[in-house]
mmCIF file of C-alpha atoms in Angstrom:
data_model
loop_
_atom_site.group_PDB
_atom_site.id
_atom_site.type_symbol
_atom_site.label_atom_id
_atom_site.label_comp_id
_atom_site.label_asym_id
_atom_site.label_seq_id
_atom_site.Cartn_x
_atom_site.Cartn_y
_atom_site.Cartn_z
ATOM 1 C CA MET A 1 0.000 0.000 0.000
ATOM 2 C CA THR A 2 1.124 3.527 -0.706
ATOM 3 C CA VAL A 3 0.088 6.762 0.939
ATOM 4 C CA TYR A 4 1.093 10.277 0.022
ATOM 5 C CA SER A 5 2.919 12.845 2.040
ATOM 6 C CA PRO A 6 1.704 16.420 2.625
ATOM 7 C CA THR A 7 3.602 19.607 2.061
ATOM 8 C CA ARG A 8 4.600 19.787 5.715
ATOM 9 C CA SER A 9 5.878 17.333 8.256
ATOM 10 C CA LEU A 10 4.096 16.488 11.488
ATOM 11 C CA THR A 11 6.102 19.128 13.293
ATOM 12 C CA GLY A 12 4.954 21.844 10.900
ATOM 13 C CA ALA A 13 8.366 22.146 9.261
ATOM 14 C CA SER A 14 8.195 22.684 5.511
ATOM 15 C CA CYS A 15 9.283 19.813 3.312
ATOM 16 C CA PRO A 16 10.102 20.868 -0.261
ATOM 17 C CA PHE A 17 8.137 19.264 -3.068
ATOM 18 C CA PRO A 18 8.881 19.030 -6.784
ATOM 19 C CA ALA A 19 7.986 22.182 -8.685
ATOM 20 C CA ASP A 20 4.900 20.574 -10.232
ATOM 21 C CA LYS A 21 3.599 19.668 -6.743
ATOM 22 C CA SER A 22 3.122 16.050 -7.813
ATOM 23 C CA ARG A 23 2.531 13.577 -5.012
ATOM 24 C CA VAL A 24 5.428 11.676 -3.518
ATOM 25 C CA PRO A 25 4.721 8.083 -2.426
ATOM 26 C CA VAL A 26 5.511 7.026 1.118
ATOM 27 C CA THR A 27 5.422 3.423 2.315
ATOM 28 C CA ILE A 28 2.841 2.601 4.947
ATOM 29 C CA GLU A 29 5.593 1.578 7.338
ATOM 30 C CA ALA A 30 6.996 5.109 7.239
ATOM 31 C CA SER A 31 3.519 6.546 7.684
ATOM 32 C CA LEU A 32 2.801 4.437 10.749
ATOM 33 C CA TYR A 33 6.176 5.342 12.181
ATOM 34 C CA LEU A 34 5.429 9.037 11.833
ATOM 35 C CA SER A 35 1.908 8.751 13.241
ATOM 36 C CA GLN A 36 3.167 6.966 16.345
ATOM 37 C CA SER A 37 6.424 8.849 16.759
ATOM 38 C CA ASN A 38 7.859 9.622 20.185
ATOM 39 C CA PRO A 39 9.356 12.891 21.443
ATOM 40 C CA GLY A 40 12.014 12.441 18.767
ATOM 41 C CA ILE A 41 9.451 13.307 16.132
ATOM 42 C CA LEU A 42 11.496 16.240 14.844
ATOM 43 C CA LEU A 43 14.446 14.031 13.992
ATOM 44 C CA SER A 44 12.213 11.404 12.470
ATOM 45 C CA SER A 45 10.458 14.027 10.321
ATOM 46 C CA LEU A 46 13.765 15.421 9.104
ATOM 47 C CA PHE A 47 14.902 11.924 8.259
ATOM 48 C CA PHE A 48 11.568 11.370 6.541
ATOM 49 C CA CYS A 49 12.054 14.368 4.258
ATOM 50 C CA LYS A 50 15.683 13.557 3.556
ATOM 51 C CA SER A 51 15.072 9.899 2.833
ATOM 52 C CA LEU A 52 12.463 10.761 0.202
ATOM 53 C CA ARG A 53 14.921 13.155 -1.464
ATOM 54 C CA PHE A 54 12.427 15.928 -1.851
ATOM 55 C CA LEU A 55 13.361 18.505 -4.474
ATOM 56 C CA GLY A 56 11.976 21.900 -5.456
ATOM 57 C CA LYS A 57 10.588 24.910 -3.666
ATOM 58 C CA ASN A 58 8.494 25.004 -0.529
ATOM 59 C CA SER A 59 4.764 25.143 -1.074
ATOM 60 C CA LYS A 60 2.304 27.079 1.067
ATOM 61 C CA HIS A 61 -0.457 24.532 0.595
ATOM 62 C CA PHE A 62 -0.825 20.769 0.623
ATOM 63 C CA SER A 63 0.126 18.930 -2.554
ATOM 64 C CA GLY A 64 -2.656 18.670 -5.114
ATOM 65 C CA PHE A 65 -4.172 15.417 -6.205
ATOM 66 C CA LYS A 66 -4.159 14.838 -9.926
ATOM 67 C CA MET A 67 -6.807 12.310 -10.802
ATOM 68 C CA GLY A 68 -5.424 11.751 -14.279
ATOM 69 C CA THR A 69 -4.085 13.379 -17.409
ATOM 70 C CA GLU A 70 -7.417 13.892 -19.160
ATOM 71 C CA PRO A 71 -8.422 17.588 -19.311
ATOM 72 C CA ASP A 72 -11.957 16.851 -18.068
ATOM 73 C CA VAL A 73 -10.859 15.050 -14.894
ATOM 74 C CA PHE A 74 -11.451 17.104 -11.748
ATOM 75 C CA THR A 75 -8.462 18.086 -9.631
ATOM 76 C CA VAL A 76 -8.762 19.177 -6.004
ATOM 77 C CA ASP A 77 -7.360 22.662 -5.410
ATOM 78 C CA TRP A 78 -5.768 22.541 -1.949
ATOM 79 C CA SER A 79 -5.553 26.313 -1.750
ATOM 80 C CA LYS A 80 -9.356 26.529 -1.632
ATOM 81 C CA PRO A 81 -11.962 25.193 0.855
ATOM 82 C CA LEU A 82 -12.406 21.467 0.348
ATOM 83 C CA VAL A 83 -15.957 20.534 1.326
ATOM 84 C CA PHE A 84 -17.712 21.676 -1.833
ATOM 85 C CA GLN A 85 -14.922 20.425 -4.099
ATOM 86 C CA VAL A 86 -14.718 16.751 -3.187
ATOM 87 C CA GLY A 87 -18.149 15.929 -4.589
ATOM 88 C CA TYR A 88 -16.854 16.515 -8.095
ATOM 89 C CA LEU A 89 -14.435 13.602 -7.763
ATOM 90 C CA GLY A 90 -17.318 11.261 -8.495
ATOM 91 C CA GLU A 91 -16.394 7.582 -8.503
ATOM 92 C CA ALA A 92 -12.756 8.459 -7.795
ATOM 93 C CA TYR A 93 -13.683 10.016 -4.436
ATOM 94 C CA TYR A 94 -13.489 6.785 -2.415
ATOM 95 C CA ASP A 95 -9.922 5.985 -3.480
ATOM 96 C CA TRP A 96 -8.893 9.625 -3.061
ATOM 97 C CA VAL A 97 -10.227 9.964 0.477
ATOM 98 C CA GLN A 98 -8.398 6.807 1.565
ATOM 99 C CA GLN A 99 -5.008 8.289 0.655
ATOM 100 C CA PRO A 100 -4.067 9.853 4.025
ATOM 101 C CA ILE A 101 -2.151 13.086 4.425
ATOM 102 C CA LEU A 102 -0.113 12.824 7.606
ATOM 103 C CA THR A 103 0.075 16.333 8.957
ATOM 104 C CA LYS A 104 -1.260 18.063 12.054
ATOM 105 C CA GLU A 105 -2.218 21.082 10.006
ATOM 106 C CA SER A 106 -5.905 21.536 9.254
ATOM 107 C CA PRO A 107 -7.103 22.137 5.705
ATOM 108 C CA ARG A 108 -9.828 24.714 5.222
ATOM 109 C CA PHE A 109 -13.321 23.265 4.895
ATOM 110 C CA PHE A 110 -15.550 26.299 4.244
ATOM 111 C CA GLU A 111 -15.213 29.757 2.739
ATOM 112 C CA SER A 112 -17.265 31.181 5.622
ATOM 113 C CA ASP A 113 -15.174 31.947 8.704
ATOM 114 C CA PHE A 114 -18.194 31.239 10.895
ATOM 115 C CA LEU A 115 -18.829 27.771 9.450
ATOM 116 C CA GLU A 116 -15.113 27.037 9.557
ATOM 117 C CA SER A 117 -14.957 27.922 13.261
ATOM 118 C CA LEU A 118 -17.769 25.469 14.010
ATOM 119 C CA THR A 119 -15.681 22.579 12.688
ATOM 120 C CA LYS A 120 -12.720 23.132 15.008
ATOM 121 C CA ILE A 121 -12.604 22.300 18.697
ATOM 122 C CA SER A 122 -9.990 21.288 21.269
ATOM 123 C CA TRP A 123 -10.416 17.783 22.692
ATOM 124 C CA TRP A 124 -10.812 18.971 26.298
ATOM 125 C CA VAL A 125 -13.950 20.956 25.432
ATOM 126 C CA THR A 126 -15.918 17.710 25.131
ATOM 127 C CA PRO A 127 -15.502 16.546 28.766
ATOM 128 C CA LEU A 128 -15.597 20.108 30.065
ATOM 129 C CA LEU A 129 -18.916 20.799 28.400
ATOM 130 C CA TRP A 130 -20.734 17.461 28.642
ATOM 131 C CA LEU A 131 -19.598 15.918 31.938
ATOM 132 C CA PRO A 132 -21.759 18.407 33.897
ATOM 133 C CA VAL A 133 -24.719 17.290 31.767
ATOM 134 C CA VAL A 134 -23.919 13.675 32.659
ATOM 135 C CA GLY A 135 -23.774 14.595 36.341
ATOM 136 C CA TRP A 136 -27.068 16.474 36.181
ATOM 137 C CA SER A 137 -28.778 13.576 34.363
ATOM 138 C CA LEU A 138 -27.664 10.996 36.908
ATOM 139 C CA TRP A 139 -28.623 13.268 39.800
ATOM 140 C CA ARG A 140 -32.011 13.877 38.213
ATOM 141 C CA SER A 141 -32.740 10.141 38.250
ATOM 142 C CA ILE A 142 -31.736 9.987 41.920
ATOM 143 C CA THR A 143 -34.141 12.805 42.805
ATOM 144 C CA LEU A 144 -36.867 10.895 40.961
ATOM 145 C CA GLY A 145 -36.365 7.856 43.203
ATOM 146 C CA CYS A 146 -33.551 5.797 41.695
ATOM 147 C CA THR A 147 -30.960 4.274 44.024
ATOM 148 C CA VAL A 148 -27.187 4.530 43.557
ATOM 149 C CA PRO A 149 -26.883 0.867 42.412
ATOM 150 C CA GLN A 150 -29.598 1.544 39.850
ATOM 151 C CA ILE A 151 -27.740 4.647 38.671
ATOM 152 C CA LEU A 152 -24.537 2.618 38.240
ATOM 153 C CA LEU A 153 -26.445 -0.023 36.281
ATOM 154 C CA MET A 154 -28.080 2.554 34.026
ATOM 155 C CA SER A 155 -24.709 4.192 33.417
ATOM 156 C CA ALA A 156 -23.218 0.851 32.416
ATOM 157 C CA ILE A 157 -26.158 0.143 30.107
ATOM 158 C CA GLY A 158 -25.810 3.581 28.500
ATOM 159 C CA ILE A 159 -22.089 3.110 27.897
ATOM 160 C CA PHE A 160 -22.668 -0.377 26.478
ATOM 161 C CA VAL A 161 -25.408 0.808 24.106
ATOM 162 C CA PHE A 162 -23.297 3.722 22.920
ATOM 163 C CA SER A 163 -20.419 1.345 22.117
ATOM 164 C CA LEU A 164 -22.785 -0.455 19.731
ATOM 165 C CA ILE A 165 -23.854 2.875 18.216
ATOM 166 C CA GLU A 166 -20.177 3.810 17.823
ATOM 167 C CA TYR A 167 -19.451 0.576 15.959
ATOM 168 C CA THR A 168 -22.593 0.704 13.806
ATOM 169 C CA LEU A 169 -22.179 4.308 12.670
ATOM 170 C CA HIS A 170 -18.491 3.808 11.953
ATOM 171 C CA ARG A 171 -19.242 0.770 9.819
ATOM 172 C CA ILE A 172 -22.079 2.495 7.954
ATOM 173 C CA LEU A 173 -19.840 5.473 7.183
ATOM 174 C CA HIS A 174 -17.507 3.204 5.218
ATOM 175 C CA ILE A 175 -19.933 2.912 2.325
ATOM 176 C CA LYS A 176 -18.694 3.892 -1.124
ATOM 177 C CA THR A 177 -20.239 7.053 -2.533
ATOM 178 C CA GLN A 178 -20.185 8.430 -6.076
ATOM 179 C CA THR A 179 -22.590 11.326 -6.479
ATOM 180 C CA TYR A 180 -21.730 14.934 -5.700
ATOM 181 C CA TRP A 181 -23.854 15.334 -2.567
ATOM 182 C CA ALA A 182 -23.157 11.814 -1.286
ATOM 183 C CA ASN A 183 -19.407 12.444 -1.552
ATOM 184 C CA THR A 184 -19.777 15.842 0.090
ATOM 185 C CA MET A 185 -21.802 14.520 3.028
ATOM 186 C CA HIS A 186 -19.477 11.554 3.464
ATOM 187 C CA TYR A 187 -16.455 13.836 3.553
ATOM 188 C CA ILE A 188 -18.062 16.069 6.208
ATOM 189 C CA LEU A 189 -19.173 13.154 8.382
ATOM 190 C CA HIS A 190 -16.166 10.849 8.163
ATOM 191 C CA GLY A 191 -14.150 11.059 4.954
ATOM 192 C CA TRP A 192 -12.074 14.010 6.126
ATOM 193 C CA HIS A 193 -10.854 11.920 9.078
ATOM 194 C CA HIS A 194 -9.373 9.280 6.790
ATOM 195 C CA LYS A 195 -7.891 11.932 4.520
ATOM 196 C CA HIS A 196 -6.401 13.904 7.441
ATOM 197 C CA PRO A 197 -6.061 11.401 10.337
ATOM 198 C CA MET A 198 -3.657 13.637 12.252
ATOM 199 C CA ASP A 199 -5.789 16.800 12.152
ATOM 200 C CA SER A 200 -5.825 17.614 15.872
ATOM 201 C CA VAL A 201 -8.520 20.323 15.933
ATOM 202 C CA ARG A 202 -11.324 18.368 14.275
ATOM 203 C CA HIS A 203 -11.007 15.104 16.133
ATOM 204 C CA VAL A 204 -13.928 15.565 18.511
ATOM 205 C CA PHE A 205 -17.537 16.200 17.540
ATOM 206 C CA PRO A 206 -18.435 19.940 17.489
ATOM 207 C CA PRO A 207 -20.605 20.974 20.490
ATOM 208 C CA VAL A 208 -23.294 22.578 18.326
ATOM 209 C CA ALA A 209 -23.755 19.397 16.301
ATOM 210 C CA THR A 210 -23.676 17.312 19.483
ATOM 211 C CA ALA A 211 -26.417 19.410 21.089
ATOM 212 C CA ILE A 212 -28.612 19.095 18.010
ATOM 213 C CA VAL A 213 -28.225 15.296 18.021
ATOM 214 C CA LEU A 214 -28.773 14.916 21.780
ATOM 215 C CA ILE A 215 -32.297 16.371 21.755
ATOM 216 C CA PRO A 216 -33.905 13.641 19.614
ATOM 217 C CA ILE A 217 -31.812 10.984 21.393
ATOM 218 C CA TYR A 218 -33.208 12.056 24.769
ATOM 219 C CA ASN A 219 -36.736 11.930 23.385
ATOM 220 C CA LEU A 220 -36.056 8.478 21.940
ATOM 221 C CA VAL A 221 -34.844 7.175 25.299
ATOM 222 C CA ASN A 222 -37.938 8.671 26.894
ATOM 223 C CA LEU A 223 -40.125 6.508 24.643
ATOM 224 C CA PHE A 224 -38.684 3.263 26.030
ATOM 225 C CA ALA A 225 -37.787 4.132 29.621
ATOM 226 C CA THR A 226 -39.713 5.310 32.676
ATOM 227 C CA PRO A 227 -39.543 9.016 33.604
ATOM 228 C CA SER A 228 -37.168 8.241 36.469
ATOM 229 C CA ASN A 229 -34.860 6.032 34.363
ATOM 230 C CA THR A 230 -34.698 8.240 31.283
ATOM 231 C CA PRO A 231 -32.189 10.819 32.641
ATOM 232 C CA GLY A 232 -29.928 8.076 34.040
ATOM 233 C CA LEU A 233 -29.850 6.068 30.793
ATOM 234 C CA PHE A 234 -29.327 9.224 28.779
ATOM 235 C CA GLY A 235 -26.487 10.291 31.089
ATOM 236 C CA GLY A 236 -24.843 6.875 30.763
ATOM 237 C CA GLY A 237 -25.009 7.047 26.973
ATOM 238 C CA LEU A 238 -23.605 10.577 27.005
ATOM 239 C CA LEU A 239 -20.772 9.370 29.228
ATOM 240 C CA GLY A 240 -20.091 6.643 26.652
ATOM 241 C CA TYR A 241 -19.857 9.334 23.978
ATOM 242 C CA ILE A 242 -17.374 11.350 26.056
ATOM 243 C CA ILE A 243 -15.228 8.255 26.595
ATOM 244 C CA TYR A 244 -15.296 7.548 22.863
ATOM 245 C CA ASP A 245 -14.408 11.096 21.775
ATOM 246 C CA VAL A 246 -11.509 11.477 24.220
ATOM 247 C CA ALA A 247 -10.220 7.943 23.589
ATOM 248 C CA HIS A 248 -10.322 8.453 19.823
ATOM 249 C CA TYR A 249 -8.321 11.644 20.135
ATOM 250 C CA PHE A 250 -5.789 9.914 22.388
ATOM 251 C CA LEU A 251 -5.376 6.973 19.995
ATOM 252 C CA HIS A 252 -4.307 9.388 17.264
ATOM 253 C CA HIS A 253 -2.328 11.970 19.212
ATOM 254 C CA GLY A 254 -1.330 10.393 22.527
ATOM 255 C CA GLN A 255 1.606 8.207 23.423
ATOM 256 C CA PRO A 256 0.122 5.291 25.390
ATOM 257 C CA THR A 257 2.218 3.557 27.998
ATOM 258 C CA SER A 258 -0.074 0.741 29.164
ATOM 259 C CA ARG A 259 -0.373 -2.503 27.217
ATOM 260 C CA ILE A 260 -4.141 -2.089 26.735
ATOM 261 C CA ALA A 261 -3.822 1.451 25.373
ATOM 262 C CA LYS A 262 -0.952 0.465 23.081
ATOM 263 C CA ASN A 263 -2.983 -2.419 21.674
ATOM 264 C CA LEU A 264 -5.997 -0.159 21.089
ATOM 265 C CA LYS A 265 -3.846 2.386 19.262
ATOM 266 C CA LYS A 266 -2.285 -0.320 17.111
ATOM 267 C CA TYR A 267 -5.737 -1.754 16.418
ATOM 268 C CA HIS A 268 -7.189 1.580 15.337
ATOM 269 C CA LEU A 269 -4.217 2.519 13.165
ATOM 270 C CA LYS A 270 -4.577 -0.849 11.469
ATOM 271 C CA HIS A 271 -8.052 0.292 10.426
ATOM 272 C CA HIS A 272 -6.696 3.544 9.024
ATOM 273 C CA PHE A 273 -3.641 2.253 7.202
ATOM 274 C CA HIS A 274 -4.056 -1.451 6.516
ATOM 275 C CA ILE A 275 -7.593 -2.883 6.547
ATOM 276 C CA LEU A 276 -10.279 -0.300 5.935
ATOM 277 C CA ASP A 277 -13.181 -2.750 6.011
ATOM 278 C CA LYS A 278 -12.384 -4.140 9.475
ATOM 279 C CA CYS A 279 -11.475 -2.866 12.971
ATOM 280 C CA PHE A 280 -14.516 -0.584 13.278
ATOM 281 C CA GLY A 281 -14.505 -0.614 17.074
ATOM 282 C CA ILE A 282 -12.587 2.315 18.549
ATOM 283 C CA THR A 283 -12.949 2.111 22.315
ATOM 284 C CA SER A 284 -13.070 -1.687 22.159
ATOM 285 C CA PRO A 285 -12.861 -4.491 19.569
ATOM 286 C CA PHE A 286 -15.811 -6.249 21.259
ATOM 287 C CA TRP A 287 -18.356 -5.587 18.512
ATOM 288 C CA ASP A 288 -15.822 -6.506 15.831
ATOM 289 C CA ASP A 289 -15.682 -9.925 17.486
ATOM 290 C CA VAL A 290 -19.473 -10.143 17.596
ATOM 291 C CA PHE A 291 -20.012 -9.195 13.938
ATOM 292 C CA GLY A 292 -16.906 -10.833 12.479
ATOM 293 C CA THR A 293 -15.022 -7.694 11.469
ATOM 294 C CA ARG A 294 -11.954 -8.299 13.606
ATOM 295 C CA PRO A 295 -9.031 -9.338 11.396
ATOM 296 C CA PRO A 296 -6.814 -12.309 12.227
ATOM 297 C CA SER A 297 -3.603 -11.553 14.070
ATOM 298 C CA LYS A 298 -1.663 -12.054 10.858
ATOM 299 C CA VAL A 299 -3.433 -10.552 7.872
ATOM 300 C CA PRO A 300 -2.840 -12.154 4.454
ATOM 301 C CA ALA A 301 -1.322 -9.710 2.012
ATOM 302 C CA ALA A 302 -4.283 -10.186 -0.345
ATOM 303 C CA GLU A 303 -6.655 -8.732 2.250
ATOM 304 C CA LYS A 304 -4.646 -5.602 2.871
ATOM 305 C CA LYS A 305 -5.696 -2.415 1.188
ATOM 306 C CA SER A 306 -3.999 -1.907 -2.139
ATOM 307 C CA ASN A 307 -3.797 1.150 -4.283
#
């Protein structure tokens, strides 16, 4: 498998590209090394640039993606907002979006500064904003007559159910799209993450979007649960979401020290860089085991993603 390097290294240092800004192939082993690099990332990035023998002048923007030599084939302009461009890639979109650009820089999504600001958020905003809501929900169930053991059980149920939602949505979002609006929506919802897996300011779900989604979810829970259980179950599910969002960020940008965390990071990066149609679980591989999407420990070369 081959991935393509961006204009800049993970440290933000410029790496010169050929004058025509053509893409330079990087082996997946080098990509994984960079994405999991230790404090010596600067040295590794310098070695990365040198080893590829980059030539030419520095470029302000990411390298462009040339879909082909035909004059009527659409080419993404990296100097412009991306969201309303990617739809024009048509059938080529799926292969394009799976070619990761390993940089911590964030490409521009929208022309509007307001819309652009809504897509960026620091990871710590998620627990800071939503943990109080979790606390209020659990306390609300207690005031309505639930005991502490019942609250703990409802929290566990909420976390468990959210883990299934996490797996299901992630798997659904790996469908292949071809039309303009399908490609555009896919890129907004998940495609950007595979194209820019190291983008550190878009890794957690924006609060505005989260709030919009939480309202119908609360009403849905209310349909199946008693008035006293609804807040507790909702709070448990919201806690599951917080765990997912923070864990996902950590798997991409943290340096785990425990065996469990290291295995989870390795498992998730395998999904990004080796086997796109497996390893859908992020906080746990449990549902991959249940639905048969966990790869064997040694993956045959024929099953690995090829480009």
